[in-house]
Coordinates of C-alpha atoms in Angstrom, one line a residue:
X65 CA 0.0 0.0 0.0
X66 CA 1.5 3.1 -1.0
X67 CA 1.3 6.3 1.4
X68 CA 0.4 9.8 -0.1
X69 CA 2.9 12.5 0.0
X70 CA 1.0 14.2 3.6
X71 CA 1.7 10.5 5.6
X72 CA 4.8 10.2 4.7
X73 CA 5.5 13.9 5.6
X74 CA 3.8 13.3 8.6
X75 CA 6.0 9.9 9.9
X76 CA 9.4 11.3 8.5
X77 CA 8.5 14.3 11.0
X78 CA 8.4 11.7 13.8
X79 CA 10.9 9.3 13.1
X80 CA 14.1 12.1 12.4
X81 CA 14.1 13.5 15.1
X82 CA 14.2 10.2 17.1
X83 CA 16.9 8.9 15.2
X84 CA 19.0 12.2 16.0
X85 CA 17.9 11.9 19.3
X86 CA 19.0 8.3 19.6
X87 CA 22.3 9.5 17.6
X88 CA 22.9 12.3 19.9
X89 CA 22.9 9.7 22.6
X90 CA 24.8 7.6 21.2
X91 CA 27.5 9.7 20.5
X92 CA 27.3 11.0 24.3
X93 CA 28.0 7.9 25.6
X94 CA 30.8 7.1 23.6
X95 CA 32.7 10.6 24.4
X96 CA 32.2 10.1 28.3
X97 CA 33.1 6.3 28.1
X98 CA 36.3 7.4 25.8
X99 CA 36.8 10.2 28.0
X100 CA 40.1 9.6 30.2
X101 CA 41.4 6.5 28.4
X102 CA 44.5 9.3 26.9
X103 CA 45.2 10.0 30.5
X104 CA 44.7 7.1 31.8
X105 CA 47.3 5.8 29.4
X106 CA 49.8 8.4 30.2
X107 CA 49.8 7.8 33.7
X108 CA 49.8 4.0 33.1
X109 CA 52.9 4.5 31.5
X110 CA 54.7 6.4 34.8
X111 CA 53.1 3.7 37.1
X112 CA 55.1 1.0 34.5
X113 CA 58.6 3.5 34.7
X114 CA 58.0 3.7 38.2
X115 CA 58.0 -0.1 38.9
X116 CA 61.2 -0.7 36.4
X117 CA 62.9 2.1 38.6
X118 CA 61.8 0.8 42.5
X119 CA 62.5 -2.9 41.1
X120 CA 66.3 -1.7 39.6
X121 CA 67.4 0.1 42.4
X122 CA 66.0 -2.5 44.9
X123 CA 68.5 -5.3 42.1
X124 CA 71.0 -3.0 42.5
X125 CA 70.8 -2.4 46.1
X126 CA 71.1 -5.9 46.7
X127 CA 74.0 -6.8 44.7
X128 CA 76.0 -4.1 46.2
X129 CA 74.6 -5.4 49.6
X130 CA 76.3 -8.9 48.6
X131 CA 79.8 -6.8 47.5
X132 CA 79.6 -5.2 50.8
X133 CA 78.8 -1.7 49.0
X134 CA 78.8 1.2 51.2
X135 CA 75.8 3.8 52.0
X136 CA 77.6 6.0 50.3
X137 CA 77.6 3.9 46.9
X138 CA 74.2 3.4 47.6
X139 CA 73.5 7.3 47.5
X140 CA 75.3 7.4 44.4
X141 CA 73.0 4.8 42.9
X142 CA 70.3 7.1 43.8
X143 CA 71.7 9.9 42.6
X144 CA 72.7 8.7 39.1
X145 CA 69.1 6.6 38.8
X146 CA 67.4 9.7 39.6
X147 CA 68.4 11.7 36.3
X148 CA 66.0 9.6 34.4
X149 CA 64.0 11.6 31.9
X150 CA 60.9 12.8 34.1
X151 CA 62.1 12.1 37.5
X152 CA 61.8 14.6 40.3
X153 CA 63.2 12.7 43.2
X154 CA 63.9 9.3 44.7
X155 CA 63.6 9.2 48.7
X156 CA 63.8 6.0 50.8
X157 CA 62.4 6.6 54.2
X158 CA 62.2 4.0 57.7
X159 CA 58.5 3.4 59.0
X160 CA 58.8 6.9 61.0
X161 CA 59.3 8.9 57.6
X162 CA 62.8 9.8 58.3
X163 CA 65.0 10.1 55.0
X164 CA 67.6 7.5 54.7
X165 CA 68.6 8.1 50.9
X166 CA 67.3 11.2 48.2
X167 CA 68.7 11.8 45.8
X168 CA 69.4 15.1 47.0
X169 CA 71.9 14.6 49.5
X170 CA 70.8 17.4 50.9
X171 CA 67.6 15.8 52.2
X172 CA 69.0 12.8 54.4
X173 CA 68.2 13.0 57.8
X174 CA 65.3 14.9 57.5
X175 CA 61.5 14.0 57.2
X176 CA 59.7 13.4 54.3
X177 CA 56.4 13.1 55.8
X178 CA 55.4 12.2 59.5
X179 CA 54.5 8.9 60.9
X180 CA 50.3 9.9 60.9
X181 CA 51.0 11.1 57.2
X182 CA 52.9 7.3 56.5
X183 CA 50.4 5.5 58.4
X184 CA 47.6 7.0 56.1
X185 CA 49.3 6.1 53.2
X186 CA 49.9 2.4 54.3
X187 CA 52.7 1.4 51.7
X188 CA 52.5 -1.9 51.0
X189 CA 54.3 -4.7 48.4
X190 CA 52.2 -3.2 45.1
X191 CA 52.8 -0.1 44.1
X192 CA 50.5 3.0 44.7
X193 CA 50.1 6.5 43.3
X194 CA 48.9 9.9 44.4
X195 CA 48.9 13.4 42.8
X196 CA 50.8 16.2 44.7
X197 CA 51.6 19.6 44.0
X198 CA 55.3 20.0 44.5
X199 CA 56.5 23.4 44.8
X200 CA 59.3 24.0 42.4
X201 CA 59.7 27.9 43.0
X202 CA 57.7 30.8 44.8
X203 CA 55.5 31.2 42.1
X204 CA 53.8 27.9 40.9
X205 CA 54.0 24.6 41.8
X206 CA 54.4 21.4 39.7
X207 CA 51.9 18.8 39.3
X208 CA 53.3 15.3 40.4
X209 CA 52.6 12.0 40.0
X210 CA 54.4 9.7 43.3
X211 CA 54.7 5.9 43.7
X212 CA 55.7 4.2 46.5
X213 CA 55.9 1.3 48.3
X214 CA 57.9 -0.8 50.5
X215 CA 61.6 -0.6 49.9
X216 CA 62.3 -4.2 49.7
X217 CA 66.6 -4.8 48.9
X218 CA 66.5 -7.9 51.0
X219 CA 64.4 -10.2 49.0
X220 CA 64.7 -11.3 45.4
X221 CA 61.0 -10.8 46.7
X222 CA 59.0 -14.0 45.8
X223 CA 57.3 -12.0 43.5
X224 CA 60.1 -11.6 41.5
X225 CA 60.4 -15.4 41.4
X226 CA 64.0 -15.4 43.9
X227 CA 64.8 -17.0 47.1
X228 CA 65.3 -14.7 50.1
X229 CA 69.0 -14.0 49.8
X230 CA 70.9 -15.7 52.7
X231 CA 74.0 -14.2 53.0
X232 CA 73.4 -12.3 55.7
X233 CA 71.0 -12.9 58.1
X234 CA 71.4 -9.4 60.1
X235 CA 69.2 -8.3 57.3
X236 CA 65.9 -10.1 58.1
X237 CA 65.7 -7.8 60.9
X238 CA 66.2 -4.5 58.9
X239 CA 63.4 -2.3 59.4
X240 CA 60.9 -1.7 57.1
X241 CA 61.8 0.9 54.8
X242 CA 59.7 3.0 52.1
X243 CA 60.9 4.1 48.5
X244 CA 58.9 7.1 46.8
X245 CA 59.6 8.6 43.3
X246 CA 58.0 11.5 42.2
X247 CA 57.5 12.2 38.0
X248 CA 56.8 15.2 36.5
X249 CA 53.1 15.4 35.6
X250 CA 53.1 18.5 33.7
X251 CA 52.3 16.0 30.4
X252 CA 49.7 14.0 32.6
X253 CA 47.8 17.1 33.7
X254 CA 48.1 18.9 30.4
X255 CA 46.5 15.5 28.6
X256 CA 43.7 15.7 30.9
X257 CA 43.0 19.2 30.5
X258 CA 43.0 18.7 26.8
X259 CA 40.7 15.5 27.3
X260 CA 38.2 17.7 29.6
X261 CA 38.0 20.5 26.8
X262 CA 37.6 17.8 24.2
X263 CA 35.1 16.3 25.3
X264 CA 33.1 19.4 26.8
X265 CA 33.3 20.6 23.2
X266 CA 32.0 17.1 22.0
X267 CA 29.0 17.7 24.4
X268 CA 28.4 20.8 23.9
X269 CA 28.1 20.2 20.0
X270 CA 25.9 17.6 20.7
X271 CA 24.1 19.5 23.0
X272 CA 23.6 22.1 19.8
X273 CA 22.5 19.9 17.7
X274 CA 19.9 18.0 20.2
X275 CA 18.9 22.3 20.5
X276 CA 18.4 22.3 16.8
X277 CA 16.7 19.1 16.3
X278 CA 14.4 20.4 19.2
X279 CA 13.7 23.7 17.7
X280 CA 13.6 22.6 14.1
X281 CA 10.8 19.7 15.2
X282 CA 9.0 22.9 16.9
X283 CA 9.4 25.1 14.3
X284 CA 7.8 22.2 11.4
X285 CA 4.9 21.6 13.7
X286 CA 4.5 24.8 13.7
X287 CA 5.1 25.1 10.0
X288 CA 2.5 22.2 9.5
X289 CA -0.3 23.6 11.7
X290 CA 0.1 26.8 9.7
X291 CA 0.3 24.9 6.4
X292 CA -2.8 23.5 7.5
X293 CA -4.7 26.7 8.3
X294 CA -3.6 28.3 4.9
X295 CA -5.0 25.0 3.1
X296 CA -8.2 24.7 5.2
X297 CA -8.6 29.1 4.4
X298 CA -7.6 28.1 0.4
X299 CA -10.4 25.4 0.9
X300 CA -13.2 27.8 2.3
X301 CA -12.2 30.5 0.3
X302 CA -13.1 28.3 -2.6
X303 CA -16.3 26.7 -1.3
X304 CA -17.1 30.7 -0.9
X305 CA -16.4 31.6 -4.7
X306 CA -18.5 28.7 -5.6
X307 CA -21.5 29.8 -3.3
X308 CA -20.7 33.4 -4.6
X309 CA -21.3 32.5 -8.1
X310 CA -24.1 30.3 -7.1
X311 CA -25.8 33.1 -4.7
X312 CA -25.3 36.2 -7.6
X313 CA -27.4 33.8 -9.8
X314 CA -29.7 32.9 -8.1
X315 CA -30.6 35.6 -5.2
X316 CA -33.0 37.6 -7.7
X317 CA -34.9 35.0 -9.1
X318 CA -35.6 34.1 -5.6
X319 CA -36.8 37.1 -4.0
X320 CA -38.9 38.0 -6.5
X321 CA -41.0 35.2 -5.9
X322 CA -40.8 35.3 -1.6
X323 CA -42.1 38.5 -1.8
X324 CA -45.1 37.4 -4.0
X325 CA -45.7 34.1 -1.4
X326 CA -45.2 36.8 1.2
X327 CA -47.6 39.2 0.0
X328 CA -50.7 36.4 -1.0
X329 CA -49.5 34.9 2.8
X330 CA -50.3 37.9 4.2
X331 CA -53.8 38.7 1.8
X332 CA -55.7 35.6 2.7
X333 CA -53.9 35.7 6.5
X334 CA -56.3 39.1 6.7
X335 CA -59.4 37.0 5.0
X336 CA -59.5 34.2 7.4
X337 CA -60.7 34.1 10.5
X338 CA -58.2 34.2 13.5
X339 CA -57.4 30.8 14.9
X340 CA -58.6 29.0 11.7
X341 CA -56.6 26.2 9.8
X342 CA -56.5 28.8 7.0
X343 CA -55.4 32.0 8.6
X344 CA -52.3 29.7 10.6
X345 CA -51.5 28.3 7.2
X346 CA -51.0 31.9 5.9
X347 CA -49.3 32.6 9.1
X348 CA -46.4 29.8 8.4
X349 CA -46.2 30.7 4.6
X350 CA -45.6 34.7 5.6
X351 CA -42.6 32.6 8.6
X352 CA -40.9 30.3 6.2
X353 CA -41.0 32.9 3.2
X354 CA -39.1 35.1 5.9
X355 CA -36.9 32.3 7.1
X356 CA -35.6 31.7 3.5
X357 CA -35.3 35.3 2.6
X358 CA -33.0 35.9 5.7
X359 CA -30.9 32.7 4.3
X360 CA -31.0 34.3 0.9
X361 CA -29.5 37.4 3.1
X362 CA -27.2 35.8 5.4
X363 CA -25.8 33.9 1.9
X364 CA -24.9 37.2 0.3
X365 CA -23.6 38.7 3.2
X366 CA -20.9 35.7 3.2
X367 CA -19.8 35.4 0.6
X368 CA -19.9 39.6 -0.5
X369 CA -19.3 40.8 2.7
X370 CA -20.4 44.4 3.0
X371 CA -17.6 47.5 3.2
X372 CA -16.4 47.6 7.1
X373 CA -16.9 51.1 8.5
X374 CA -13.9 50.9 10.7
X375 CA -14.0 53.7 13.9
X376 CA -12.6 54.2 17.0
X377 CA -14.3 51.5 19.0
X378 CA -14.7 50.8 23.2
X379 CA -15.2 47.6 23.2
X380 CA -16.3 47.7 26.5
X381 CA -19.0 49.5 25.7
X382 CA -19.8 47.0 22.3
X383 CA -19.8 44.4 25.0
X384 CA -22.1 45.8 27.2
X385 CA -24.9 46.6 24.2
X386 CA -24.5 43.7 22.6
X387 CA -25.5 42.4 26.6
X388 CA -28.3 44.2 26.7
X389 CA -29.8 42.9 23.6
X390 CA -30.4 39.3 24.4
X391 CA -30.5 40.1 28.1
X392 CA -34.7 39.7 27.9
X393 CA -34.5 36.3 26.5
X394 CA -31.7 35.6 28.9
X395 CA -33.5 36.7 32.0
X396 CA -36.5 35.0 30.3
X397 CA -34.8 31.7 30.6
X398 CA -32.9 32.3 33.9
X399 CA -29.6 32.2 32.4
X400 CA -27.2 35.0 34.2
X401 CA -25.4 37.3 31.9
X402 CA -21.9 38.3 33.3
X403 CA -18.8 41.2 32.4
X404 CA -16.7 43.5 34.0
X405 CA -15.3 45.9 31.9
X406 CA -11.3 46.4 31.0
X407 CA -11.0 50.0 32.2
X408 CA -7.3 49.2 31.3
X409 CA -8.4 48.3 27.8
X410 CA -7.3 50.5 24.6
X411 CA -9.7 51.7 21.9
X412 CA -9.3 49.6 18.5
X413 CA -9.9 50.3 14.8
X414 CA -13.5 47.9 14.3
X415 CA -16.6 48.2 13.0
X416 CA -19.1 48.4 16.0
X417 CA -22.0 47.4 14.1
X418 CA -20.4 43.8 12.5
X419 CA -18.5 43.4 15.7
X420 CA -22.2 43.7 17.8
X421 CA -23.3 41.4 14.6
X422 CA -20.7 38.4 15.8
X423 CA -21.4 38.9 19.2
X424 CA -25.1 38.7 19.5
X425 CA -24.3 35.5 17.1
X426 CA -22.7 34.1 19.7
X427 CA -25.1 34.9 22.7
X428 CA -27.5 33.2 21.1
X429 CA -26.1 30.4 20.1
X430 CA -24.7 30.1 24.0
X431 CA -28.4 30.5 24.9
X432 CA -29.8 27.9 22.9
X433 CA -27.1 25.5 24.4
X434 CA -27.9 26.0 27.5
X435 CA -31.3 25.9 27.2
X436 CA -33.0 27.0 30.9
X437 CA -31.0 28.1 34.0
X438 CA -27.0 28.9 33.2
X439 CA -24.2 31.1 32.7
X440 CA -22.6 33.4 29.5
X441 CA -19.8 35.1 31.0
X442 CA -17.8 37.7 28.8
X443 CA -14.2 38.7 28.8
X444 CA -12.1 41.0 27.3
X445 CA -8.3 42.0 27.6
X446 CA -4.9 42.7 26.1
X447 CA -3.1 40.1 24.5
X448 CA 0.3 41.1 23.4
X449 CA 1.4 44.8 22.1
X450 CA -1.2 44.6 19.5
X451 CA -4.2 42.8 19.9
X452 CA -7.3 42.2 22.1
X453 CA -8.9 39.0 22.9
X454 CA -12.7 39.0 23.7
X455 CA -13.7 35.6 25.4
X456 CA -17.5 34.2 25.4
X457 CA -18.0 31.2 27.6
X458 CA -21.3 29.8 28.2
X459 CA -22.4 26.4 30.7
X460 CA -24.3 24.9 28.2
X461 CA -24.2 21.7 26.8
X462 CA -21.1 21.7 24.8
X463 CA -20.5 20.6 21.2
X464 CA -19.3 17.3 20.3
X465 CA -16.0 16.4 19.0
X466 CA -17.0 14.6 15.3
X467 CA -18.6 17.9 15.3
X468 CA -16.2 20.8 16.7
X469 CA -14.2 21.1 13.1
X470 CA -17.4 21.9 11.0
X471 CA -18.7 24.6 13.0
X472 CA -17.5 27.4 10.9
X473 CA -18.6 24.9 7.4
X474 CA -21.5 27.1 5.9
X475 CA -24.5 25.4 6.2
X476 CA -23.6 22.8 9.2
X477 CA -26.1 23.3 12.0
X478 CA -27.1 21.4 15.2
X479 CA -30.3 23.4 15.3
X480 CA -33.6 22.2 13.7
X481 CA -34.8 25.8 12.4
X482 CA -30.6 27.0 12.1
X483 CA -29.6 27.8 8.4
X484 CA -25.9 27.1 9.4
X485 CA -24.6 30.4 8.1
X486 CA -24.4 32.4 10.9
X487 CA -21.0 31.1 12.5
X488 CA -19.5 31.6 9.0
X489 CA -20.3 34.8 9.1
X490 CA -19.0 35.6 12.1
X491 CA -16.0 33.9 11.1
X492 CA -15.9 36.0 7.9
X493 CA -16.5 39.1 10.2
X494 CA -13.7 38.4 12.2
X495 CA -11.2 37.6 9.8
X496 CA -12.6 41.0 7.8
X497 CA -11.3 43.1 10.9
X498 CA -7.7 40.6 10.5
X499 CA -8.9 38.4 13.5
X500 CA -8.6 35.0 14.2
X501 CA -12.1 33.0 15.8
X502 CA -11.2 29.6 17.9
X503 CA -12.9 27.5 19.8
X504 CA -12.5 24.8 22.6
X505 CA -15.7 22.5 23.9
X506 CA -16.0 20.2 26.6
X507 CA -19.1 18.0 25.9
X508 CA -21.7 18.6 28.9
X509 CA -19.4 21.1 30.0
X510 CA -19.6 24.1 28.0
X511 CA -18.2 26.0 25.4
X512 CA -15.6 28.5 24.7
X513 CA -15.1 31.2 21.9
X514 CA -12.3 33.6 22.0
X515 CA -11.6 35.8 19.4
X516 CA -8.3 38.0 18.7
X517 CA -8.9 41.4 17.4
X518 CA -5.4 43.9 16.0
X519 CA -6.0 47.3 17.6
X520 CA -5.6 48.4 14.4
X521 CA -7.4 46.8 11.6
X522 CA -5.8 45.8 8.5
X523 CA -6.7 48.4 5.9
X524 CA -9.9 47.7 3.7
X525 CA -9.3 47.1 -0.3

């Protein structure tokens, strides 16, 4: 089954912007699971250097132990080791923090950190890492990267696969003893700076374009519910040429003869008795030749609407005539007519008479809705820099939903004597002064008109 041009318009506006979305989250995963691995890597790398170094002096710490070498030689082997490419310092320390070597001489005999500060950093066999700042002049200090663990020289440590060495058994009493290096992390800190601003750009791209997707999907519905409106106002505005060209034919030929049925309605309605068959029979000719000479009327007036007069208007004032009008047959049937006027509110550029027109369409339509005992309540205010919104609710018995779209359709009516013209001409009204007419129904509930008005209207042709 193939789908027309407006379905398939209608899914591809759903499904792209879930497939950027899912994209967009896609991608966000990756870049935080990816972020760190650089780093991560780099400082892998100092941890690996760092072993090679501890386990090299340790070797050669133990071979000079079994030549008899001297502390001395042993500082010396600390010294030279200690020019590696990245190195800071080496420092070998007893379990109260007290230097024994460092490669700067310098240092021995002092403490590198107390025994509280030693204790909480609970060197063991594996090697561990910190970061530190280490201050390498007044000004700024050095980001470093320090391993340590226990200083073993004594063992070809059975983790390096060597028998305790036996030589001399004065050592298995040694105490323990703990070996830090500290690298340069300048590189290390740099990489994750870099990695940070990488990936914040990442997110924040994706971010824009999950912002974009957003708004664009916004701005199409938006597009579409216009496109809509315009095709829909194309649509009516054609249906009215056709009732225009249907009405200027016809309207003559059809007035002529109401006014003759109205005329002999009337002439035997005054030669009949009163309360006869005959005389009521005239009596509903003289009604329905009326009733289809006022549709004759209400057809012209929509589809050749007459010249607005446009005027300074109050519509506060508008309001409360257009009250006043129906308030007999509202009183009448109990229903309670309510407004408080906008003092606030500023004069517009309308046409009083077409504008009272629209409104007493409306009250009675409310009225006949609600039938006996109810509420119309009117509202009117600012709405924006340039426009007015008058608001007419009523408590009556609310419109359908099948039915709510074809409202403003000339000739649909819910009423057994309606012609179903006189919401299109209220709509025509409206959109005469550059309005727009909308409403919203709750079935049983009520019903809801609001209207927007410019405060200046749009310039007749």
């Amino acid at each position: 089954m193939r789908l027309d041009k407006d379905t398939a318009a209608k899914w591809l506006s759903r499904l792209l912007p879930a497939a950027i979305l899912i994209l967009v989250g896609w991608f966000s995963i990756m870049t935080i699971r990816d972020y760190g691995r650089e780093s991560d890597a780099a400082r892998q790398t100092l941890l690996e250097k760092g072993s090679v170094l501890i386990r090299a002096l340790e070797s050669g710490t133990r071979v000079g132990m079994g030549m008899r070498m001297h502390h001395a030689q042993q500082q010396t082997l600390l010294e030279q080791m200690a020019v590696q490419p990245g190195v800071l310092w080496f420092a070998v320390v007893d379990e109260h923090g007290a230097i024994i070597t460092h490669s700067d001489s310098s240092m021995i005999g002092k403490f590198l950190y107390s025994p509280d500060v030693l204790r909480q950093l609970n060197p063991g066999e594996q090697e561990r890492w910190r970061r530190i700042d280490s201050p390498t002049d007044a000004r700024e200090q050095t980001p470093v990267l320090e391993i340590y663990r226990q200083f073993q020289p004594m063992y070809g440590a059975g983790r390096h696969g060597m028998a305790r060495c036996s030589g001399n058994d004065d050592h298995a009493n040694t105490p323990t003893q703990t070996i830090f290096i500290a690298f340069d992390a300048s590189d290390l800190a740099a990489t994750q700076a870099r990695e940070w601003r990488n990936t914040l750009i990442v997110l924040s791209a994706l971010a824009a374009v999950l912002l974009a997707t957003v708004l664009t999907f916004f701005w199409y519905q938006r597009y579409q519910r216009s496109y809509k409106e315009l095709q829909d106002a194309m649509k009516r505005k054609e249906k009215l040429m056709a009732l225009g060209h249907l009405a200027a034919g016809v309207a003559h030929e059809i007035r002529n003869p109401l006014s003759s049925i109205k005329g002999l309605a009337k002439y035997f309605a005054e030669r009949t008795p009163a309360g006869g068959e005959s005389h009521e029979l005239a009596q509903v000719m003289a009604k329905e030749a009326d009733r289809l000479n006022r549709v004759v009327s209400e057809l012209l007036e929509l589809v050749k609407p007459a010249h607005l007069t446009l005027q300074r208007v109050d519509l506060n004032e508008v309001i409360t005539h257009s009250l006043h009008l129906v308030s007999q047959d509202a009183q009448s049937r109990e229903i309670q007519l309510q407004f408080t006027p906008n003092a606030a509110l500023p004069a517009i550029q309308a046409d009083p008479d077409r504008l009272t027109q629209v409104l007493l369409n409306l009250y009675l339509n409310a009225i006949h809705a609600i039938g006996h005992q109810g509420t119309v309540t009117v509202s009117v205010s600012e709405s924006g820099a340039d426009r007015v919104k008058i608001v007419v609710t009523d408590s009556g018995k609310g419109i359908a939903p099948d039915q709510l779209e074809a409202i403003f359709t000339p000739y649909f009516t819910t009423k057994a004597d309606g012609t179903g013209l006189g919401l299109a001409v209220v709509q025509n009204i409206i959109e005469q002064h550059g309005g727009i007419i909308r409403v919203t129904s709750v079935e049983g509930k009520g019903t809801v008109f609001t209207l927007w008005l410019p405060s200046k209207a749009k310039s007749q042709d």
